[in-house]
mmCIF file of C-alpha atoms and ligand atoms in Angstrom:
data_model
loop_
_atom_site.group_PDB
_atom_site.id
_atom_site.type_symbol
_atom_site.label_atom_id
_atom_site.label_comp_id
_atom_site.label_asym_id
_atom_site.label_seq_id
_atom_site.Cartn_x
_atom_site.Cartn_y
_atom_site.Cartn_z
ATOM 1 C CA MET A 1 78.187 -16.507 -95.801
ATOM 2 C CA ASN A 2 77.600 -13.150 -97.228
ATOM 3 C CA LEU A 3 74.769 -11.647 -94.926
ATOM 4 C CA ALA A 4 73.112 -8.163 -95.873
ATOM 5 C CA ILE A 5 70.488 -6.710 -94.072
ATOM 6 C CA ASP A 6 67.509 -5.086 -96.381
ATOM 7 C CA LEU A 7 67.546 -1.871 -93.976
ATOM 8 C CA GLU A 8 65.196 0.262 -96.170
ATOM 9 C CA ARG A 9 62.811 -2.493 -96.291
ATOM 10 C CA VAL A 10 62.556 -3.486 -92.549
ATOM 11 C CA ILE A 11 62.228 0.240 -91.873
ATOM 12 C CA SER A 12 59.533 0.383 -94.192
ATOM 13 C CA GLU A 13 58.049 -2.200 -92.831
ATOM 14 C CA ILE A 14 58.315 -0.675 -89.106
ATOM 15 C CA ASP A 15 56.525 2.049 -90.711
ATOM 16 C CA ALA A 16 53.355 0.244 -92.686
ATOM 17 C CA LEU A 17 52.738 -1.647 -89.618
ATOM 18 C CA SER A 18 52.523 1.384 -87.329
ATOM 19 C CA ALA A 19 49.786 2.639 -89.644
ATOM 20 C CA PHE A 20 47.632 -0.498 -88.132
ATOM 21 C CA SER A 21 46.853 1.873 -85.363
ATOM 22 C CA ASP A 22 44.084 3.417 -83.141
ATOM 23 C CA ALA A 23 45.844 6.292 -82.389
ATOM 24 C CA GLU A 24 47.110 9.573 -84.198
ATOM 25 C CA PRO A 25 50.343 9.194 -85.303
ATOM 26 C CA PRO A 26 52.980 9.143 -84.202
ATOM 27 C CA ALA A 27 51.031 7.290 -81.486
ATOM 28 C CA VAL A 28 50.270 3.573 -81.609
ATOM 29 C CA THR A 29 47.667 1.766 -80.353
ATOM 30 C CA ARG A 30 46.837 -1.513 -81.256
ATOM 31 C CA ILE A 31 44.936 -3.679 -78.740
ATOM 32 C CA VAL A 32 44.535 -7.286 -78.825
ATOM 33 C CA PHE A 33 42.083 -8.624 -80.986
ATOM 34 C CA THR A 34 40.424 -5.394 -82.239
ATOM 35 C CA LEU A 35 39.985 -4.961 -85.624
ATOM 36 C CA THR A 36 42.940 -2.899 -85.724
ATOM 37 C CA ASP A 37 44.949 -5.795 -84.232
ATOM 38 C CA LEU A 38 43.353 -8.067 -86.815
ATOM 39 C CA LYS A 39 44.269 -6.184 -89.848
ATOM 40 C CA ALA A 40 47.651 -6.019 -88.745
ATOM 41 C CA ARG A 41 47.946 -9.472 -88.139
ATOM 42 C CA ALA A 42 46.469 -10.127 -91.245
ATOM 43 C CA TRP A 43 49.584 -7.997 -92.808
ATOM 44 C CA MET A 44 51.717 -9.467 -90.966
ATOM 45 C CA LYS A 45 50.834 -13.276 -92.040
ATOM 46 C CA ALA A 46 51.044 -11.980 -95.786
ATOM 47 C CA ARG A 47 54.609 -10.227 -94.996
ATOM 48 C CA CYS A 48 55.679 -14.193 -93.765
ATOM 49 C CA GLU A 49 53.684 -16.432 -96.722
ATOM 50 C CA GLN A 50 56.028 -13.874 -99.062
ATOM 51 C CA ALA A 51 59.284 -14.674 -97.616
ATOM 52 C CA GLY A 52 57.861 -18.523 -98.196
ATOM 53 C CA LEU A 53 57.350 -19.264 -94.650
ATOM 54 C CA ALA A 54 54.677 -21.888 -93.342
ATOM 55 C CA VAL A 55 52.416 -19.972 -91.234
ATOM 56 C CA ARG A 56 50.059 -21.192 -88.844
ATOM 57 C CA VAL A 57 47.956 -19.775 -86.191
ATOM 58 C CA ASP A 58 47.294 -21.536 -82.815
ATOM 59 C CA ALA A 59 43.908 -21.127 -80.763
ATOM 60 C CA VAL A 60 44.931 -17.741 -78.933
ATOM 61 C CA GLY A 61 46.247 -16.185 -81.724
ATOM 62 C CA ASN A 62 49.947 -16.941 -81.388
ATOM 63 C CA THR A 63 51.290 -16.472 -85.022
ATOM 64 C CA PHE A 64 54.488 -19.467 -86.491
ATOM 65 C CA ALA A 65 55.937 -18.504 -89.418
ATOM 66 C CA ARG A 66 58.535 -21.633 -90.154
ATOM 67 C CA TRP A 67 61.422 -21.781 -92.585
ATOM 68 C CA ILE A 68 61.748 -25.473 -92.594
ATOM 69 C CA GLY A 69 64.937 -26.642 -92.055
ATOM 70 C CA SER A 70 66.890 -30.081 -93.770
ATOM 71 C CA ASP A 71 65.907 -31.766 -90.642
ATOM 72 C CA PRO A 72 62.268 -31.067 -90.213
ATOM 73 C CA ALA A 73 61.678 -33.190 -87.350
ATOM 74 C CA ALA A 74 64.709 -31.570 -85.356
ATOM 75 C CA PRO A 75 63.739 -28.679 -82.545
ATOM 76 C CA VAL A 76 63.175 -25.595 -83.594
ATOM 77 C CA VAL A 77 65.139 -22.479 -83.449
ATOM 78 C CA GLY A 78 62.875 -19.739 -82.939
ATOM 79 C CA THR A 79 62.920 -15.907 -82.966
ATOM 80 C CA GLY A 80 60.503 -13.394 -82.707
ATOM 81 C CA SER A 81 58.083 -10.560 -80.170
ATOM 82 C CA HIS A 82 54.936 -9.023 -80.155
ATOM 83 C CA ILE A 83 52.991 -6.505 -82.279
ATOM 84 C CA ASP A 84 50.491 -5.225 -79.914
ATOM 85 C CA ALA A 85 50.724 -2.026 -78.274
ATOM 86 C CA ILE A 86 49.474 -0.341 -74.939
ATOM 87 C CA PRO A 87 47.632 2.920 -75.613
ATOM 88 C CA ASN A 88 49.685 5.826 -77.018
ATOM 89 C CA ALA A 89 52.473 3.476 -77.774
ATOM 90 C CA GLY A 90 55.219 4.187 -79.827
ATOM 91 C CA LYS A 91 55.905 1.895 -83.150
ATOM 92 C CA TYR A 92 59.348 -0.394 -82.223
ATOM 93 C CA ASP A 93 58.309 -2.216 -78.988
ATOM 94 C CA GLY A 94 57.965 -5.522 -79.992
ATOM 95 C CA VAL A 95 57.578 -4.523 -83.650
ATOM 96 C CA VAL A 96 61.381 -4.844 -83.843
ATOM 97 C CA GLY A 97 61.629 -7.800 -82.885
ATOM 98 C CA VAL A 98 58.978 -9.130 -85.375
ATOM 99 C CA LEU A 99 60.037 -7.638 -88.230
ATOM 100 C CA GLY A 100 63.856 -7.663 -87.499
ATOM 101 C CA GLY A 101 63.221 -11.649 -87.144
ATOM 102 C CA LEU A 102 61.481 -11.539 -90.510
ATOM 103 C CA GLU A 103 64.336 -9.879 -92.166
ATOM 104 C CA ALA A 104 66.936 -11.802 -90.092
ATOM 105 C CA ILE A 105 65.304 -14.811 -91.844
ATOM 106 C CA ARG A 106 65.104 -13.341 -95.157
ATOM 107 C CA ALA A 107 68.823 -12.452 -95.265
ATOM 108 C CA LEU A 108 70.059 -16.422 -94.610
ATOM 109 C CA GLN A 109 67.674 -16.887 -97.280
ATOM 110 C CA ARG A 110 69.115 -14.322 -99.493
ATOM 111 C CA ALA A 111 72.412 -15.412 -98.806
ATOM 112 C CA GLY A 112 71.891 -18.880 -99.775
ATOM 113 C CA PHE A 113 71.774 -20.265 -95.807
ATOM 114 C CA ARG A 114 70.179 -23.579 -95.411
ATOM 115 C CA PRO A 115 69.152 -24.710 -91.690
ATOM 116 C CA LYS A 116 69.456 -27.859 -90.487
ATOM 117 C CA HIS A 117 67.266 -27.243 -88.006
ATOM 118 C CA SER A 118 63.906 -25.244 -88.625
ATOM 119 C CA ILE A 119 63.852 -21.401 -87.832
ATOM 120 C CA GLU A 120 60.765 -20.063 -86.846
ATOM 121 C CA LEU A 121 59.339 -16.764 -86.551
ATOM 122 C CA LEU A 122 56.749 -16.148 -83.172
ATOM 123 C CA VAL A 123 54.727 -13.479 -83.152
ATOM 124 C CA PHE A 124 53.132 -13.549 -79.478
ATOM 125 C CA THR A 125 49.311 -12.539 -78.768
ATOM 126 C CA SER A 126 49.256 -9.842 -76.098
ATOM 127 C CA GLU A 127 52.406 -9.197 -74.550
ATOM 128 C CA GLU A 128 50.597 -6.285 -73.416
ATOM 129 C CA PRO A 129 48.393 -6.578 -70.544
ATOM 130 C CA THR A 130 46.080 -3.852 -71.698
ATOM 131 C CA ARG A 131 42.884 -5.870 -72.348
ATOM 132 C CA PHE A 132 42.701 -8.484 -69.952
ATOM 133 C CA GLY A 133 45.379 -7.524 -67.053
ATOM 134 C CA VAL A 134 47.811 -9.892 -67.502
ATOM 135 C CA GLY A 135 50.554 -9.605 -69.729
ATOM 136 C CA CYS A 136 52.262 -12.203 -72.054
ATOM 137 C CA LEU A 137 49.404 -13.957 -72.723
ATOM 138 C CA GLY A 138 50.313 -16.070 -75.828
ATOM 139 C CA SER A 139 53.452 -16.989 -74.137
ATOM 140 C CA ARG A 140 52.178 -17.942 -70.795
ATOM 141 C CA LEU A 141 49.650 -20.673 -72.627
ATOM 142 C CA LEU A 142 52.419 -21.595 -74.523
ATOM 143 C CA SER A 143 54.849 -22.191 -71.649
ATOM 144 C CA GLY A 144 51.721 -24.108 -69.518
ATOM 145 C CA SER A 145 52.475 -20.786 -67.030
ATOM 146 C CA LEU A 146 49.023 -19.899 -67.297
ATOM 147 C CA SER A 147 46.175 -22.894 -67.600
ATOM 148 C CA PRO A 148 43.568 -22.785 -70.418
ATOM 149 C CA GLU A 149 40.892 -22.816 -67.614
ATOM 150 C CA ASP A 150 42.429 -19.811 -65.953
ATOM 151 C CA ALA A 151 42.820 -17.867 -69.266
ATOM 152 C CA GLU A 152 38.875 -18.797 -70.183
ATOM 153 C CA LYS A 153 38.274 -16.560 -67.329
ATOM 154 C CA LEU A 154 39.983 -13.389 -68.119
ATOM 155 C CA THR A 155 37.785 -10.783 -68.793
ATOM 156 C CA ASP A 156 38.046 -7.296 -70.161
ATOM 157 C CA SER A 157 36.518 -4.134 -68.829
ATOM 158 C CA GLN A 158 33.816 -4.661 -71.005
ATOM 159 C CA GLY A 159 33.309 -7.765 -69.363
ATOM 160 C CA ALA A 160 33.982 -9.626 -72.167
ATOM 161 C CA SER A 161 36.127 -12.890 -71.964
ATOM 162 C CA LEU A 162 39.031 -13.999 -73.651
ATOM 163 C CA ASP A 163 37.446 -16.770 -75.108
ATOM 164 C CA GLN A 164 34.923 -14.553 -76.340
ATOM 165 C CA ALA A 165 37.349 -12.194 -77.796
ATOM 166 C CA ARG A 166 39.356 -14.708 -79.327
ATOM 167 C CA ARG A 167 36.393 -16.725 -81.125
ATOM 168 C CA GLN A 168 35.307 -13.531 -82.788
ATOM 169 C CA ALA A 169 38.620 -12.411 -83.646
ATOM 170 C CA GLY A 170 38.282 -16.269 -85.323
ATOM 171 C CA MET A 171 40.350 -17.966 -83.239
ATOM 172 C CA THR A 172 38.156 -20.762 -82.456
ATOM 173 C CA GLY A 173 40.418 -23.797 -81.667
ATOM 174 C CA ASP A 174 40.718 -25.343 -78.203
ATOM 175 C CA LEU A 175 43.220 -23.566 -75.496
ATOM 176 C CA ASP A 176 44.232 -27.326 -74.606
ATOM 177 C CA GLN A 177 45.763 -27.157 -77.710
ATOM 178 C CA VAL A 178 48.186 -24.132 -77.159
ATOM 179 C CA ARG A 179 51.089 -25.362 -75.104
ATOM 180 C CA LEU A 180 54.054 -26.565 -76.802
ATOM 181 C CA LEU A 181 55.391 -29.901 -76.525
ATOM 182 C CA ASN A 182 58.692 -29.889 -74.502
ATOM 183 C CA GLY A 183 61.555 -29.879 -76.560
ATOM 184 C CA TYR A 184 59.708 -27.919 -79.125
ATOM 185 C CA HIS A 185 62.704 -25.136 -79.219
ATOM 186 C CA LYS A 186 66.310 -25.758 -79.226
ATOM 187 C CA ALA A 187 66.639 -22.317 -78.756
ATOM 188 C CA PHE A 188 64.334 -19.244 -78.728
ATOM 189 C CA VAL A 189 66.257 -15.227 -79.394
ATOM 190 C CA GLU A 190 64.254 -12.279 -78.451
ATOM 191 C CA LEU A 191 65.038 -8.915 -80.275
ATOM 192 C CA HIS A 192 63.794 -6.214 -78.617
ATOM 193 C CA ILE A 193 64.624 -2.455 -78.065
ATOM 194 C CA GLU A 194 66.131 -1.579 -74.528
ATOM 195 C CA GLN A 195 63.420 0.713 -73.609
ATOM 196 C CA GLY A 196 65.620 2.136 -70.916
ATOM 197 C CA PRO A 197 68.797 4.389 -71.218
ATOM 198 C CA LEU A 198 71.725 2.097 -70.424
ATOM 199 C CA LEU A 199 73.146 1.683 -74.167
ATOM 200 C CA GLU A 200 73.049 5.095 -75.135
ATOM 201 C CA GLN A 201 74.401 5.953 -71.829
ATOM 202 C CA GLN A 202 77.367 4.145 -72.320
ATOM 203 C CA GLY A 203 77.711 3.897 -76.072
ATOM 204 C CA LYS A 204 77.278 0.387 -76.618
ATOM 205 C CA SER A 205 75.509 -0.856 -80.059
ATOM 206 C CA LEU A 206 73.760 -3.602 -78.620
ATOM 207 C CA GLY A 207 72.355 -5.138 -75.409
ATOM 208 C CA LEU A 208 73.327 -9.043 -74.265
ATOM 209 C CA VAL A 209 70.752 -9.749 -71.877
ATOM 210 C CA GLU A 210 71.729 -12.174 -69.176
ATOM 211 C CA ARG A 211 68.440 -12.232 -67.155
ATOM 212 C CA ILE A 212 64.918 -10.895 -66.714
ATOM 213 C CA ALA A 213 63.237 -9.014 -63.893
ATOM 214 C CA ALA A 214 60.475 -10.495 -61.866
ATOM 215 C CA PRO A 215 57.021 -8.631 -62.611
ATOM 216 C CA ALA A 216 53.934 -8.935 -60.582
ATOM 217 C CA SER A 217 50.703 -7.144 -60.921
ATOM 218 C CA LEU A 218 47.412 -6.756 -58.852
ATOM 219 C CA ARG A 219 44.007 -5.030 -59.036
ATOM 220 C CA VAL A 220 42.893 -3.283 -56.479
ATOM 221 C CA HIS A 221 39.268 -2.268 -55.262
ATOM 222 C CA VAL A 222 38.114 0.151 -52.440
ATOM 223 C CA GLU A 223 34.884 0.616 -51.713
ATOM 224 C CA GLY A 224 33.853 3.385 -49.651
ATOM 225 C CA THR A 225 30.718 5.198 -48.781
ATOM 226 C CA GLY A 226 29.721 8.063 -51.290
ATOM 227 C CA GLY A 227 27.443 11.180 -50.568
ATOM 228 C CA HIS A 228 27.270 14.782 -50.870
ATOM 229 C CA ALA A 229 30.958 16.918 -51.245
ATOM 230 C CA GLY A 230 29.425 19.885 -49.360
ATOM 231 C CA ALA A 231 26.906 18.097 -46.651
ATOM 232 C CA VAL A 232 29.091 15.033 -45.825
ATOM 233 C CA LEU A 233 31.550 16.267 -42.657
ATOM 234 C CA MET A 234 34.858 15.161 -42.690
ATOM 235 C CA SER A 235 34.465 13.203 -39.301
ATOM 236 C CA GLN A 236 31.653 11.076 -41.269
ATOM 237 C CA ARG A 237 33.651 10.270 -44.475
ATOM 238 C CA GLN A 238 34.521 6.919 -45.797
ATOM 239 C CA ASP A 239 36.359 8.047 -49.146
ATOM 240 C CA ALA A 240 37.605 5.625 -51.376
ATOM 241 C CA LEU A 241 39.940 7.536 -52.761
ATOM 242 C CA CYS A 242 41.642 9.062 -49.628
ATOM 243 C CA ALA A 243 42.150 5.264 -48.686
ATOM 244 C CA ALA A 244 43.663 4.303 -52.408
ATOM 245 C CA ALA A 245 45.831 7.649 -52.039
ATOM 246 C CA GLU A 246 47.330 6.218 -49.181
ATOM 247 C CA LEU A 247 47.975 2.538 -50.490
ATOM 248 C CA ILE A 248 49.026 4.265 -53.825
ATOM 249 C CA LEU A 249 51.818 5.790 -51.622
ATOM 250 C CA ALA A 250 52.561 3.105 -49.271
ATOM 251 C CA VAL A 251 53.571 1.125 -52.645
ATOM 252 C CA GLU A 252 55.493 3.667 -53.666
ATOM 253 C CA GLN A 253 57.235 4.200 -50.446
ATOM 254 C CA ALA A 254 58.078 0.309 -50.027
ATOM 255 C CA ALA A 255 59.876 0.456 -53.517
ATOM 256 C CA ARG A 256 61.940 3.509 -52.978
ATOM 257 C CA SER A 257 62.769 1.841 -49.483
ATOM 258 C CA SER A 258 63.745 -1.571 -50.347
ATOM 259 C CA GLY A 259 67.372 -0.962 -50.731
ATOM 260 C CA SER A 260 67.743 -1.140 -54.182
ATOM 261 C CA VAL A 261 67.222 0.712 -57.543
ATOM 262 C CA ASP A 262 66.165 -2.640 -59.314
ATOM 263 C CA THR A 263 62.699 -2.875 -57.145
ATOM 264 C CA VAL A 264 60.080 -0.378 -59.035
ATOM 265 C CA ALA A 265 56.409 -0.436 -58.645
ATOM 266 C CA THR A 266 53.792 1.836 -60.661
ATOM 267 C CA VAL A 267 50.307 2.625 -60.330
ATOM 268 C CA GLY A 268 49.454 3.274 -64.019
ATOM 269 C CA ILE A 269 45.163 2.770 -63.758
ATOM 270 C CA CYS A 270 43.024 4.374 -60.998
ATOM 271 C CA ASP A 271 39.173 4.486 -61.790
ATOM 272 C CA VAL A 272 37.196 6.751 -59.354
ATOM 273 C CA PHE A 273 33.270 6.188 -59.304
ATOM 274 C CA PRO A 274 31.549 8.039 -59.513
ATOM 275 C CA GLY A 275 33.866 10.666 -60.620
ATOM 276 C CA ALA A 276 32.047 13.955 -60.253
ATOM 277 C CA VAL A 277 33.490 17.197 -59.004
ATOM 278 C CA ASN A 278 30.877 17.437 -55.688
ATOM 279 C CA SER A 279 30.777 13.947 -54.854
ATOM 280 C CA ILE A 280 32.431 11.998 -52.202
ATOM 281 C CA PRO A 281 34.042 9.036 -54.288
ATOM 282 C CA SER A 282 32.584 5.637 -53.282
ATOM 283 C CA LYS A 283 34.382 3.224 -55.186
ATOM 284 C CA VAL A 284 38.061 3.116 -56.673
ATOM 285 C CA TYR A 285 39.935 0.908 -58.728
ATOM 286 C CA PHE A 286 43.564 0.709 -59.604
ATOM 287 C CA THR A 287 46.109 -1.545 -60.414
ATOM 288 C CA VAL A 288 49.551 -2.190 -59.175
ATOM 289 C CA ASP A 289 52.769 -3.298 -61.484
ATOM 290 C CA VAL A 290 55.594 -4.317 -58.979
ATOM 291 C CA ARG A 291 59.101 -5.512 -60.664
ATOM 292 C CA ASP A 292 62.648 -6.221 -58.983
ATOM 293 C CA THR A 293 65.652 -8.795 -60.423
ATOM 294 C CA ASP A 294 65.648 -10.333 -57.026
ATOM 295 C CA LEU A 295 61.958 -12.245 -56.151
ATOM 296 C CA GLN A 296 62.542 -11.721 -52.186
ATOM 297 C CA ARG A 297 62.611 -7.832 -52.579
ATOM 298 C CA ARG A 298 59.786 -7.743 -55.180
ATOM 299 C CA ASP A 299 57.619 -10.275 -52.523
ATOM 300 C CA ARG A 300 58.521 -7.728 -49.640
ATOM 301 C CA VAL A 301 56.665 -5.196 -51.672
ATOM 302 C CA LEU A 302 53.476 -7.353 -52.059
ATOM 303 C CA ARG A 303 53.661 -8.113 -48.229
ATOM 304 C CA VAL A 304 54.007 -4.287 -47.594
ATOM 305 C CA LEU A 305 51.389 -3.104 -50.042
ATOM 306 C CA ASN A 306 48.609 -6.356 -48.158
ATOM 307 C CA GLU A 307 49.494 -5.245 -45.005
ATOM 308 C CA ALA A 308 48.289 -1.417 -45.861
ATOM 309 C CA CYS A 309 45.676 -3.118 -47.344
ATOM 310 C CA ARG A 310 44.546 -4.626 -43.861
ATOM 311 C CA GLN A 311 45.559 -1.543 -41.927
ATOM 312 C CA THR A 312 44.009 1.251 -44.424
ATOM 313 C CA SER A 313 40.726 -0.850 -44.800
ATOM 314 C CA ALA A 314 40.418 -0.853 -40.786
ATOM 315 C CA ARG A 315 41.311 2.605 -39.797
ATOM 316 C CA ARG A 316 39.294 4.269 -42.904
ATOM 317 C CA GLN A 317 36.598 1.986 -42.306
ATOM 318 C CA VAL A 318 36.585 1.092 -45.914
ATOM 319 C CA ALA A 319 36.533 -2.905 -47.893
ATOM 320 C CA VAL A 320 39.796 -3.129 -49.732
ATOM 321 C CA GLN A 321 40.158 -6.375 -52.383
ATOM 322 C CA ALA A 322 43.521 -6.914 -53.477
ATOM 323 C CA GLU A 323 43.537 -9.869 -56.207
ATOM 324 C CA LEU A 324 46.972 -10.707 -57.209
ATOM 325 C CA LEU A 325 46.792 -11.300 -61.148
ATOM 326 C CA ASN A 326 50.304 -12.498 -61.518
ATOM 327 C CA ALA A 327 53.789 -12.700 -59.513
ATOM 328 C CA ASP A 328 56.304 -14.267 -61.638
ATOM 329 C CA ALA A 329 59.996 -15.636 -61.326
ATOM 330 C CA PRO A 330 62.704 -13.877 -62.750
ATOM 331 C CA ALA A 331 64.641 -15.848 -65.873
ATOM 332 C CA ASP A 332 68.262 -16.605 -66.609
ATOM 333 C CA CYS A 333 69.336 -16.372 -70.195
ATOM 334 C CA ALA A 334 71.215 -19.486 -71.458
ATOM 335 C CA THR A 335 74.872 -19.166 -71.551
ATOM 336 C CA ALA A 336 75.140 -20.782 -75.561
ATOM 337 C CA ILE A 337 72.815 -18.451 -76.949
ATOM 338 C CA VAL A 338 73.938 -15.077 -75.345
ATOM 339 C CA GLY A 339 77.726 -16.747 -76.147
ATOM 340 C CA ALA A 340 76.450 -17.025 -79.964
ATOM 341 C CA LEU A 341 75.364 -13.565 -80.047
ATOM 342 C CA SER A 342 78.394 -12.506 -78.531
ATOM 343 C CA GLN A 343 80.502 -14.102 -81.233
ATOM 344 C CA ALA A 344 78.291 -12.572 -83.598
ATOM 345 C CA CYS A 345 78.946 -9.038 -81.907
ATOM 346 C CA LYS A 346 82.818 -9.642 -82.264
ATOM 347 C CA LYS A 347 82.685 -10.432 -86.178
ATOM 348 C CA HIS A 348 81.075 -7.617 -86.951
ATOM 349 C CA GLY A 349 82.615 -5.694 -84.477
ATOM 350 C CA PHE A 350 79.459 -4.248 -82.475
ATOM 351 C CA SER A 351 80.193 -3.101 -78.948
ATOM 352 C CA PHE A 352 78.152 -4.807 -76.662
ATOM 353 C CA LEU A 353 76.925 -4.461 -73.324
ATOM 354 C CA PRO A 354 75.665 -7.537 -70.985
ATOM 355 C CA MET A 355 72.409 -6.345 -69.327
ATOM 356 C CA THR A 356 69.396 -7.175 -67.474
ATOM 357 C CA SER A 357 65.889 -6.819 -68.528
ATOM 358 C CA ARG A 358 63.756 -4.828 -66.445
ATOM 359 C CA ALA A 359 60.776 -4.868 -68.647
ATOM 360 C CA TYR A 360 59.314 -8.207 -68.666
ATOM 361 C CA HIS A 361 58.905 -10.279 -72.384
ATOM 362 C CA ASP A 362 57.564 -13.370 -73.815
ATOM 363 C CA SER A 363 60.887 -14.730 -73.282
ATOM 364 C CA LEU A 364 60.471 -14.724 -69.733
ATOM 365 C CA PHE A 365 57.999 -17.690 -70.204
ATOM 366 C CA ILE A 366 59.646 -19.229 -73.062
ATOM 367 C CA SER A 367 62.345 -19.427 -70.653
ATOM 368 C CA ARG A 368 60.066 -21.903 -68.644
ATOM 369 C CA ILE A 369 60.210 -24.527 -71.322
ATOM 370 C CA ALA A 370 63.486 -23.538 -73.515
ATOM 371 C CA PRO A 371 66.820 -21.711 -73.141
ATOM 372 C CA VAL A 372 66.283 -18.258 -74.540
ATOM 373 C CA ALA A 373 68.063 -15.075 -74.545
ATOM 374 C CA MET A 374 67.452 -11.769 -75.975
ATOM 375 C CA LEU A 375 69.309 -8.977 -78.062
ATOM 376 C CA PHE A 376 68.536 -5.297 -76.949
ATOM 377 C CA ILE A 377 68.757 -2.355 -79.151
ATOM 378 C CA PRO A 378 69.443 1.194 -77.900
ATOM 379 C CA CYS A 379 66.000 3.643 -78.103
ATOM 380 C CA ARG A 380 66.888 7.057 -77.903
ATOM 381 C CA ASN A 381 66.847 8.540 -74.168
ATOM 382 C CA GLY A 382 65.526 4.888 -73.292
ATOM 383 C CA TYR A 383 61.991 5.880 -74.178
ATOM 384 C CA SER A 384 59.589 3.497 -74.690
ATOM 385 C CA HIS A 385 55.508 3.154 -74.022
ATOM 386 C CA ARG A 386 55.519 6.802 -75.485
ATOM 387 C CA PRO A 387 54.711 7.880 -78.790
ATOM 388 C CA ASP A 388 58.602 9.488 -79.148
ATOM 389 C CA GLU A 389 60.022 6.084 -79.044
ATOM 390 C CA TYR A 390 62.512 5.724 -81.385
ATOM 391 C CA ALA A 391 65.591 3.396 -82.524
ATOM 392 C CA SER A 392 67.811 4.551 -85.468
ATOM 393 C CA PRO A 393 67.904 2.436 -88.785
ATOM 394 C CA GLU A 394 71.442 1.821 -87.910
ATOM 395 C CA ASP A 395 70.966 -0.031 -84.760
ATOM 396 C CA ILE A 396 68.082 -1.772 -86.052
ATOM 397 C CA GLY A 397 70.588 -2.707 -88.873
ATOM 398 C CA LYS A 398 72.881 -3.871 -86.516
ATOM 399 C CA GLY A 399 70.454 -5.760 -84.003
ATOM 400 C CA THR A 400 69.040 -7.722 -87.186
ATOM 401 C CA LEU A 401 72.678 -8.734 -88.709
ATOM 402 C CA VAL A 402 73.849 -10.157 -85.028
ATOM 403 C CA LEU A 403 70.046 -12.180 -84.582
ATOM 404 C CA ALA A 404 70.850 -13.284 -88.385
ATOM 405 C CA GLU A 405 74.161 -14.631 -87.308
ATOM 406 C CA ALA A 406 73.085 -15.841 -84.030
ATOM 407 C CA LEU A 407 69.905 -17.943 -85.706
ATOM 408 C CA ALA A 408 72.231 -19.632 -88.555
ATOM 409 C CA THR A 409 74.621 -20.748 -85.731
ATOM 410 C CA LEU A 410 72.219 -22.274 -83.783
ATOM 411 C CA SER A 411 70.105 -23.618 -86.507
ATOM 412 C CA CYS A 412 73.005 -25.411 -88.228
ATOM 413 C CA ALA A 413 74.515 -28.210 -85.512
HETATM 414 C C1 GLV B 1 56.065 -4.936 -70.986
HETATM 415 O O1 GLV B 1 55.469 -4.376 -72.327
HETATM 416 C C2 GLV B 1 56.253 -4.496 -69.914
HETATM 417 O O2 GLV B 1 55.453 -3.654 -69.400
HETATM 418 O O3 GLV B 1 57.531 -4.963 -69.338
HETATM 419 MN MN1 MN B 2 55.515 -2.931 -73.983
HETATM 420 MN MN1 MN B 3 57.806 -5.144 -75.827
#
């Protein structure tokens, strides 16, 4: 089979998709179910239909584009990723897996390949947690990791529920219908940029992911007493921001002292009320994101935070409420799929690095219902979740080619 990737086309599609954005280029912001996201989805659907794929969209907006195999009833070989983007992001995170996946299918079609198992591109809804606080919404629902009832209750910062937002976006079906049947996938492979520096540092062409780290996230509300910044004496204060600052540093310290570089913790949002120069903060809201390859170490950080909340609340006389949004287990990738990827790398003479994904991905949740693996492409300086995120056309071409080879191997037997 003579597989050839149309690199010019993939790169121009990545550029075209980046134009659907609520930020000034080169930054990309594409939040789930905004008008911009809906336009990007329509564009994506049209690309899939042009490739002759049968497209269906489920009740939460997960989009499936299927190349029907010679045995249509056989379990599907899946690939894909997400096209939503956090505020001030770059244009490759998720997108490379979606457009690279589409091009891998087109390359197989051009080569005259005929799959036995259908090959299906999956564009997941809201891999990013920006709007509803929890990442991987689509894949959580697909895998039964989030119940439809709990999903319906999720709200955004404006008070809109996921249910309202999806219905307004035209996804009116029943969330009960989203979950995939066991055995739906024979295999699922996600192509993604590395989002870290190891491939570049070690001069390897591609990363073969063997394990995906375990993420957890919380929302913390601190309520103290507001007042005049001049008139209230220090001994009389219950400053919510000072209490939050202690908690934020406690999280940082817990991650730093875990004994492993694999423990990471981040406070990415901190809102202060009323937010005036001369007013003592009465309320603070912040988020905590903790990850580790080891579940016990990750959970230790969560326990340290809970204890810090208790102690700070008592000492400073402020109310602290920590709401755990998610605490997910890590995932192991399937040896057979990693094997198919490494065979493809060897066939084309591409060097590769077995690695752990420290970022989470929809594959983490699909792994609960199907064998998965991930293929990483280097990204410059390891930059991601920022506008200067960059993956070279050459590396995107290599990743897409290896993906196409692996999809061929997995779908023919
Ligand atoms: C995904 O975007 C992550 O935060 O790992
Ligand atoms: Mn991301
Ligand atoms: Mn991503």
